Amino acid sequence: MTAQRNSAEHTPSVHQLKVSLEGVKPPVWRRLVVPSDVTLGSLHDVVQVAFGWQDMHLHVFEDCLGGRYAPPEDLDLPVFDEEETALGDVLPRTGDRMDYTYDFGDDWLHRVTVEAVRPAREGEREHAVCAGGRRAMPCAEDLGGVWGLAGLLERYAHGERPNSTVVWDSGEERVEYEGLHDEVLAGLYGEGFDPAAFDLAELTGQLAQVPLRRPAPARRRGRGGSGRGEVPPGTYPCECGDLHPVPSGEGLLADDDGPREEAPLSDVLGAVGLRLPAVWLPGEAELSRAVREVPAFMAAVRLGRWCGGGQELTPKGLLRPKLARQAVEEAELWRIDPDEWGDADERAARLAMVRSAADMDPLDLSWEWALNCGFVEVEGNRARVGGELPDEGDGAALLAAWQAAMAAAAVDLSLTFPVMDGLPGGLVPLRELTDEAPPLGFLMLLAAYGLPDGEWLDVADFLTGGMDGLPDGPARQLVWALVTEQYDDTAGTLELFGAAEREGHKPPDEDPALALLLTGLDGGGDTPPLGRFRLTALGRSGLRALLVAAGVPAPVVGSLAQADARALLAALDSYPREVDAAEEVAGWLAGRPAADAAVQVVDACDGTEPADALRRLQAPRVLAAVLEVDPSGRAKAVLRKAAISKVIGCSHAAASMLRRIGEPAKEEAEWGLEWMLVDGALPFARRGEQALRERLLAVSGEGRRPLDQVSERADELWRAGHPHGGEVIGALGDAVKPVDKGLAKRLRKTAFKAGSAG
């Protein structure tokens, strides 16, 4: 057994990558399956072929920590050798990403994201494979980047023909064009170029000709360039410093091409970059009372208690008919539907006519829930009390059991996308489309979670917006039907849990996806009205319990009075209303002397990662409140001492606050302002270009934009010595390019200086 397990743990792995060409609309991307242990130099060769490049210019990879990988002889910059670096060392886990830039003049930026790391199947170790993609790429060398490509494709779409001149050269006729753009445009007409086309089989054939290289074990570098030695096949290096086995067969779904991993909740939460607003919730006693008002759940609890002495089952695992009738009466299961089953005499007469527990409606739902919740366990031919059955008289235990059951149902329904086999030939891309579609069921729950009390979510608008980017056609129509079916199942179950409410919803008469296939996919796509959806306070508490268990901060307004400063600062960013945040800060300060509060806040500002930077962004609002309630001046003395302490993050936050009140600390860091500008942009840079751009253009209470401050100090930002300086300054350059190309150019130069200085 040990030998078999060790063999499985060392199965060679592959990375499934999504490589997107940034800035191109409509999007152009390729899904590539590549052995995990190939060099980044080999990945460069694969990307060149995948996007039709000709390897005529320089290139560089850059990971999320600012590490750069390229042929060292090509760049006059400190870089790691891409031929000594394996893909799996730089991007070990699902969700990891890095950038690949080709041609430093045109700056073609490719975003490389790990969609899955899994054991290799037969034949996947020899060459890269294309598993999907969207839109064709013309020969775009030296066109001037994404802007030049966009202009060329616009001319082609409008049918513009380039001017040409016929010349004679050594007795031969040759056609010449005014420039490269016209020459490429003429070539598009000549080949009948279709920008919407993508030939997966052709590209896979081309990739089969690309030789793959592995780094020599003695020279192999790990993430960030630290030497790790050889990484055994079937493992990946974690940020913790240890090697972990690649995920294997657990939780796999079978499809036509072999096993397919089901995305875990942690991957989904990471993919959506989850940030939750602070919400109001009733107290535990009120929530417990609400649980007692959920008929189906309480019936399952009573059924579990009824099974206490053990109840006999048939060979099919059902209660004996006589016992089933007793359960309906003694456990009061009829309370699930009192209008239908509330009359005792009529109920007894109807139950007497039923010959199988499977046909007793009051028992059916309660039995299913009791088994799923662990309130009833089946051993052999007897049903007994399950280990998860709560004490009905213990409100806290009852609420915890309800939250666990509701969370399990929500995840199971909202993340399990319906899959149909045996599709018509024209719908072969359906699975690819469903893989591209975000987890709309779960995202809908998150959107409803953050709504102010009493507000509703328009379901049709939400789901339609979530499908933006999927191409029109029959397959999209079928995806829409599957999404609405998923919504109907999820919302209906949460209603039974007392976790959700719906208005204006009309249940479908039949399976919507099957109905579409039977009636024909004509583009009409009529579906029953979806109406409005919202979570109840009880439902919000259940979803919050799930998120907290998954490690997601989910603050509750009024709950931080006893929290430490780190928790307070981390939560304030999520408060939808300033008045709520101010009340939370006031409640936190009420139990602490001002000087102690100042010490705790400053100490909570340490660290160099995005989460640390987010805390520092909230520090001024708390420190301002501290100074306001401190007539003695002791809190201000704490800030002066911290400002010159040279503790990364803490000293910067303290010095920044003193500058805000017009009393800058003597001997503070020379480039402190530049450090704080880089630091403040870090969490937004990690969320993406659009989030960073919105942050830069936001107008503060003083009427200034962060963009203005960046512009004033763009040339000096590299001097700050921020550990993420190169990454953030490069992201700033990308974000401001549509707004101010001159500033973008300055920032790009500064980013290279930051990389060289690091």
CSV table of C-alpha atoms in Angstrom, one decimal, residues 542-745:
chain,number,residue,atom,x,y,z
A,542,GLY,CA,-25.7,31.1,7.3
A,543,LEU,CA,-23.7,32.4,4.3
A,544,ARG,CA,-21.5,34.4,6.7
A,545,ALA,CA,-20.7,31.3,8.7
A,546,LEU,CA,-19.6,29.5,5.5
A,547,LEU,CA,-17.4,32.4,4.4
A,548,VAL,CA,-15.8,32.8,7.8
A,549,ALA,CA,-15.0,29.1,7.9
A,550,ALA,CA,-13.3,29.5,4.5
A,551,GLY,CA,-11.1,32.3,5.9
A,552,VAL,CA,-12.9,35.2,4.3
A,553,PRO,CA,-13.3,38.3,6.4
A,554,ALA,CA,-17.1,39.0,6.8
A,555,PRO,CA,-17.5,41.8,9.3
A,556,VAL,CA,-20.7,42.4,11.2
A,557,VAL,CA,-21.5,46.0,12.2
A,558,GLY,CA,-21.0,46.6,15.9
A,559,SER,CA,-19.0,43.4,16.5
A,560,LEU,CA,-15.5,44.8,16.7
A,561,ALA,CA,-15.5,46.6,20.1
A,562,GLN,CA,-13.4,43.8,21.6
A,563,ALA,CA,-11.4,43.0,18.5
A,564,ASP,CA,-7.7,43.8,18.1
A,565,ALA,CA,-6.5,46.6,15.9
A,566,ARG,CA,-5.5,44.4,13.0
A,567,ALA,CA,-9.1,43.0,12.8
A,568,LEU,CA,-10.6,46.5,13.0
A,569,LEU,CA,-8.4,48.0,10.3
A,570,ALA,CA,-9.0,45.0,8.0
A,571,ALA,CA,-12.7,45.3,8.4
A,572,LEU,CA,-13.3,49.0,8.0
A,573,ASP,CA,-12.7,49.0,4.2
A,574,SER,CA,-15.8,46.9,3.8
A,575,TYR,CA,-18.2,49.2,5.6
A,576,PRO,CA,-20.7,50.5,3.0
A,577,ARG,CA,-21.6,53.6,5.0
A,578,GLU,CA,-19.2,56.0,6.6
A,579,VAL,CA,-21.5,56.5,9.6
A,580,ASP,CA,-21.3,52.8,10.3
A,581,ALA,CA,-17.5,52.8,10.2
A,582,ALA,CA,-17.4,55.9,12.5
A,583,GLU,CA,-19.7,54.2,15.0
A,584,GLU,CA,-17.5,51.0,14.9
A,585,VAL,CA,-14.3,53.1,15.5
A,586,ALA,CA,-16.0,55.0,18.4
A,587,GLY,CA,-17.1,51.7,20.0
A,588,TRP,CA,-13.6,50.3,19.7
A,589,LEU,CA,-12.0,53.4,21.2
A,590,ALA,CA,-14.5,53.5,24.1
A,591,GLY,CA,-12.8,50.6,25.9
A,592,ARG,CA,-9.2,51.8,25.5
A,593,PRO,CA,-7.0,54.7,26.6
A,594,ALA,CA,-6.0,56.9,23.7
A,595,ALA,CA,-2.3,56.2,24.0
A,596,ASP,CA,-2.8,52.4,24.1
A,597,ALA,CA,-5.1,52.7,21.1
A,598,ALA,CA,-2.5,54.6,19.1
A,599,VAL,CA,0.2,51.9,20.0
A,600,GLN,CA,-2.2,49.1,18.9
A,601,VAL,CA,-3.1,50.8,15.6
A,602,VAL,CA,0.5,51.6,14.7
A,603,ASP,CA,1.6,48.1,15.5
A,604,ALA,CA,-1.1,46.7,13.3
A,605,CYS,CA,0.4,48.6,10.3
A,606,ASP,CA,3.4,46.3,9.8
A,607,GLY,CA,3.9,44.0,6.9
A,608,THR,CA,4.6,44.3,3.2
A,609,GLU,CA,1.7,42.4,1.5
A,610,PRO,CA,-1.5,43.7,-0.1
A,611,ALA,CA,-3.6,42.9,3.0
A,612,ASP,CA,-1.1,44.9,5.1
A,613,ALA,CA,-1.4,47.8,2.8
A,614,LEU,CA,-5.2,47.7,3.0
A,615,ARG,CA,-4.9,48.0,6.8
A,616,ARG,CA,-2.6,51.0,6.5
A,617,LEU,CA,-5.1,52.7,4.2
A,618,GLN,CA,-7.6,52.6,7.1
A,619,ALA,CA,-5.2,53.7,9.8
A,620,PRO,CA,-5.7,57.5,9.3
A,621,ARG,CA,-9.4,57.4,10.0
A,622,VAL,CA,-8.8,55.5,13.3
A,623,LEU,CA,-5.8,57.6,14.3
A,624,ALA,CA,-7.7,60.8,13.6
A,625,ALA,CA,-10.4,59.6,16.0
A,626,VAL,CA,-7.7,58.7,18.6
A,627,LEU,CA,-6.1,62.2,18.4
A,628,GLU,CA,-9.6,63.8,18.7
A,629,VAL,CA,-10.2,62.1,22.1
A,630,ASP,CA,-6.7,62.7,23.4
A,631,PRO,CA,-6.3,66.1,25.0
A,632,SER,CA,-3.1,65.0,26.8
A,633,GLY,CA,-1.1,64.6,23.6
A,634,ARG,CA,0.2,61.1,24.6
A,635,ALA,CA,-1.1,59.5,21.4
A,636,LYS,CA,0.7,62.1,19.4
A,637,ALA,CA,3.9,61.3,21.2
A,638,VAL,CA,3.4,57.6,20.3
A,639,LEU,CA,3.2,58.6,16.6
A,640,ARG,CA,6.4,60.7,16.8
A,641,LYS,CA,8.3,57.8,18.3
A,642,ALA,CA,6.9,55.3,15.8
A,643,ALA,CA,7.6,57.6,12.8
A,644,ILE,CA,11.4,57.3,13.3
A,645,SER,CA,11.4,53.7,14.4
A,646,LYS,CA,12.3,52.3,10.9
A,647,VAL,CA,9.8,49.5,11.3
A,648,ILE,CA,8.4,48.9,7.8
A,649,GLY,CA,4.8,49.9,7.6
A,650,CYS,CA,4.5,51.1,11.2
A,651,SER,CA,6.9,54.0,10.8
A,652,HIS,CA,5.4,55.0,7.4
A,653,ALA,CA,1.8,55.0,8.8
A,654,ALA,CA,2.8,57.1,11.8
A,655,ALA,CA,4.8,59.6,9.7
A,656,SER,CA,2.0,59.9,7.2
A,657,MET,CA,-0.5,60.8,10.0
A,658,LEU,CA,1.8,63.4,11.4
A,659,ARG,CA,2.1,65.0,8.0
A,660,ARG,CA,-1.7,65.0,7.7
A,661,ILE,CA,-2.1,67.1,10.8
A,662,GLY,CA,0.8,69.5,9.8
A,663,GLU,CA,3.3,68.3,12.3
A,664,PRO,CA,5.8,66.1,10.3
A,665,ALA,CA,8.3,64.1,12.4
A,666,LYS,CA,11.9,65.0,12.3
A,667,GLU,CA,14.3,62.4,11.0
A,668,GLU,CA,11.4,60.5,9.2
A,669,ALA,CA,12.3,58.5,6.1
A,670,GLU,CA,13.5,60.7,3.2
A,671,TRP,CA,11.2,58.9,0.6
A,672,GLY,CA,8.3,58.2,2.9
A,673,LEU,CA,5.7,60.0,0.7
A,674,GLU,CA,6.8,57.9,-2.3
A,675,TRP,CA,6.6,54.7,-0.2
A,676,MET,CA,3.0,55.4,0.9
A,677,LEU,CA,2.0,56.2,-2.7
A,678,VAL,CA,3.3,52.8,-3.9
A,679,ASP,CA,1.9,51.1,-0.8
A,680,GLY,CA,-1.6,52.6,-1.3
A,681,ALA,CA,-1.7,51.4,-4.8
A,682,LEU,CA,-0.6,47.8,-4.0
A,683,PRO,CA,-3.9,46.2,-3.1
A,684,PHE,CA,-5.7,47.8,-6.1
A,685,ALA,CA,-2.9,46.7,-8.5
A,686,ARG,CA,-3.5,43.1,-7.3
A,687,ARG,CA,-7.2,43.4,-8.1
A,688,GLY,CA,-6.5,44.4,-11.7
A,689,GLU,CA,-6.0,47.3,-14.1
A,690,GLN,CA,-9.6,48.6,-13.9
A,691,ALA,CA,-9.7,48.6,-10.1
A,692,LEU,CA,-6.4,50.5,-10.0
A,693,ARG,CA,-7.5,53.0,-12.6
A,694,GLU,CA,-10.7,53.7,-10.6
A,695,ARG,CA,-8.7,54.2,-7.5
A,696,LEU,CA,-6.4,56.7,-9.2
A,697,LEU,CA,-9.3,58.8,-10.6
A,698,ALA,CA,-11.3,58.9,-7.4
A,699,VAL,CA,-11.6,62.4,-6.0
A,700,SER,CA,-10.8,62.8,-2.3
A,701,GLY,CA,-12.5,65.1,0.2
A,702,GLU,CA,-9.7,67.7,-0.5
A,703,GLY,CA,-10.6,67.6,-4.2
A,704,ARG,CA,-7.4,65.8,-5.3
A,705,ARG,CA,-7.0,62.5,-7.1
A,706,PRO,CA,-4.3,59.9,-6.3
A,707,LEU,CA,-3.4,60.2,-10.0
A,708,ASP,CA,-2.3,63.8,-9.3
A,709,GLN,CA,0.0,62.7,-6.5
A,710,VAL,CA,1.5,59.9,-8.7
A,711,SER,CA,2.1,62.4,-11.5
A,712,GLU,CA,4.0,64.8,-9.2
A,713,ARG,CA,6.3,62.0,-7.9
A,714,ALA,CA,6.3,59.5,-10.7
A,715,ASP,CA,10.1,59.9,-11.4
A,716,GLU,CA,11.0,59.3,-7.8
A,717,LEU,CA,8.7,56.4,-6.8
A,718,TRP,CA,11.5,53.9,-7.4
A,719,ARG,CA,13.6,55.5,-4.6
A,720,ALA,CA,11.0,54.5,-2.0
A,721,GLY,CA,12.5,51.0,-1.8
A,722,HIS,CA,9.1,49.4,-1.4
A,723,PRO,CA,9.4,45.6,-1.7
A,724,HIS,CA,6.7,45.6,-4.3
A,725,GLY,CA,7.8,48.7,-6.0
A,726,GLY,CA,8.6,47.3,-9.5
A,727,GLU,CA,5.3,45.4,-9.6
A,728,VAL,CA,3.1,48.3,-8.5
A,729,ILE,CA,4.8,51.0,-10.5
A,730,GLY,CA,4.5,48.8,-13.6
A,731,ALA,CA,0.8,48.3,-12.9
A,732,LEU,CA,0.4,52.1,-12.4
A,733,GLY,CA,1.9,52.6,-15.9
A,734,ASP,CA,-0.6,50.2,-17.4
A,735,ALA,CA,-3.5,51.7,-15.6
A,736,VAL,CA,-2.8,55.3,-16.6
A,737,LYS,CA,-1.9,54.6,-20.3
A,738,PRO,CA,-5.5,55.2,-21.6
A,739,VAL,CA,-5.6,58.5,-19.5
A,740,ASP,CA,-2.1,59.9,-19.8
A,741,LYS,CA,0.4,58.2,-22.2
A,742,GLY,CA,3.2,60.6,-21.2
A,743,LEU,CA,2.8,59.6,-17.5
A,744,ALA,CA,2.6,56.0,-18.5
A,745,LYS,CA,5.9,56.2,-20.2
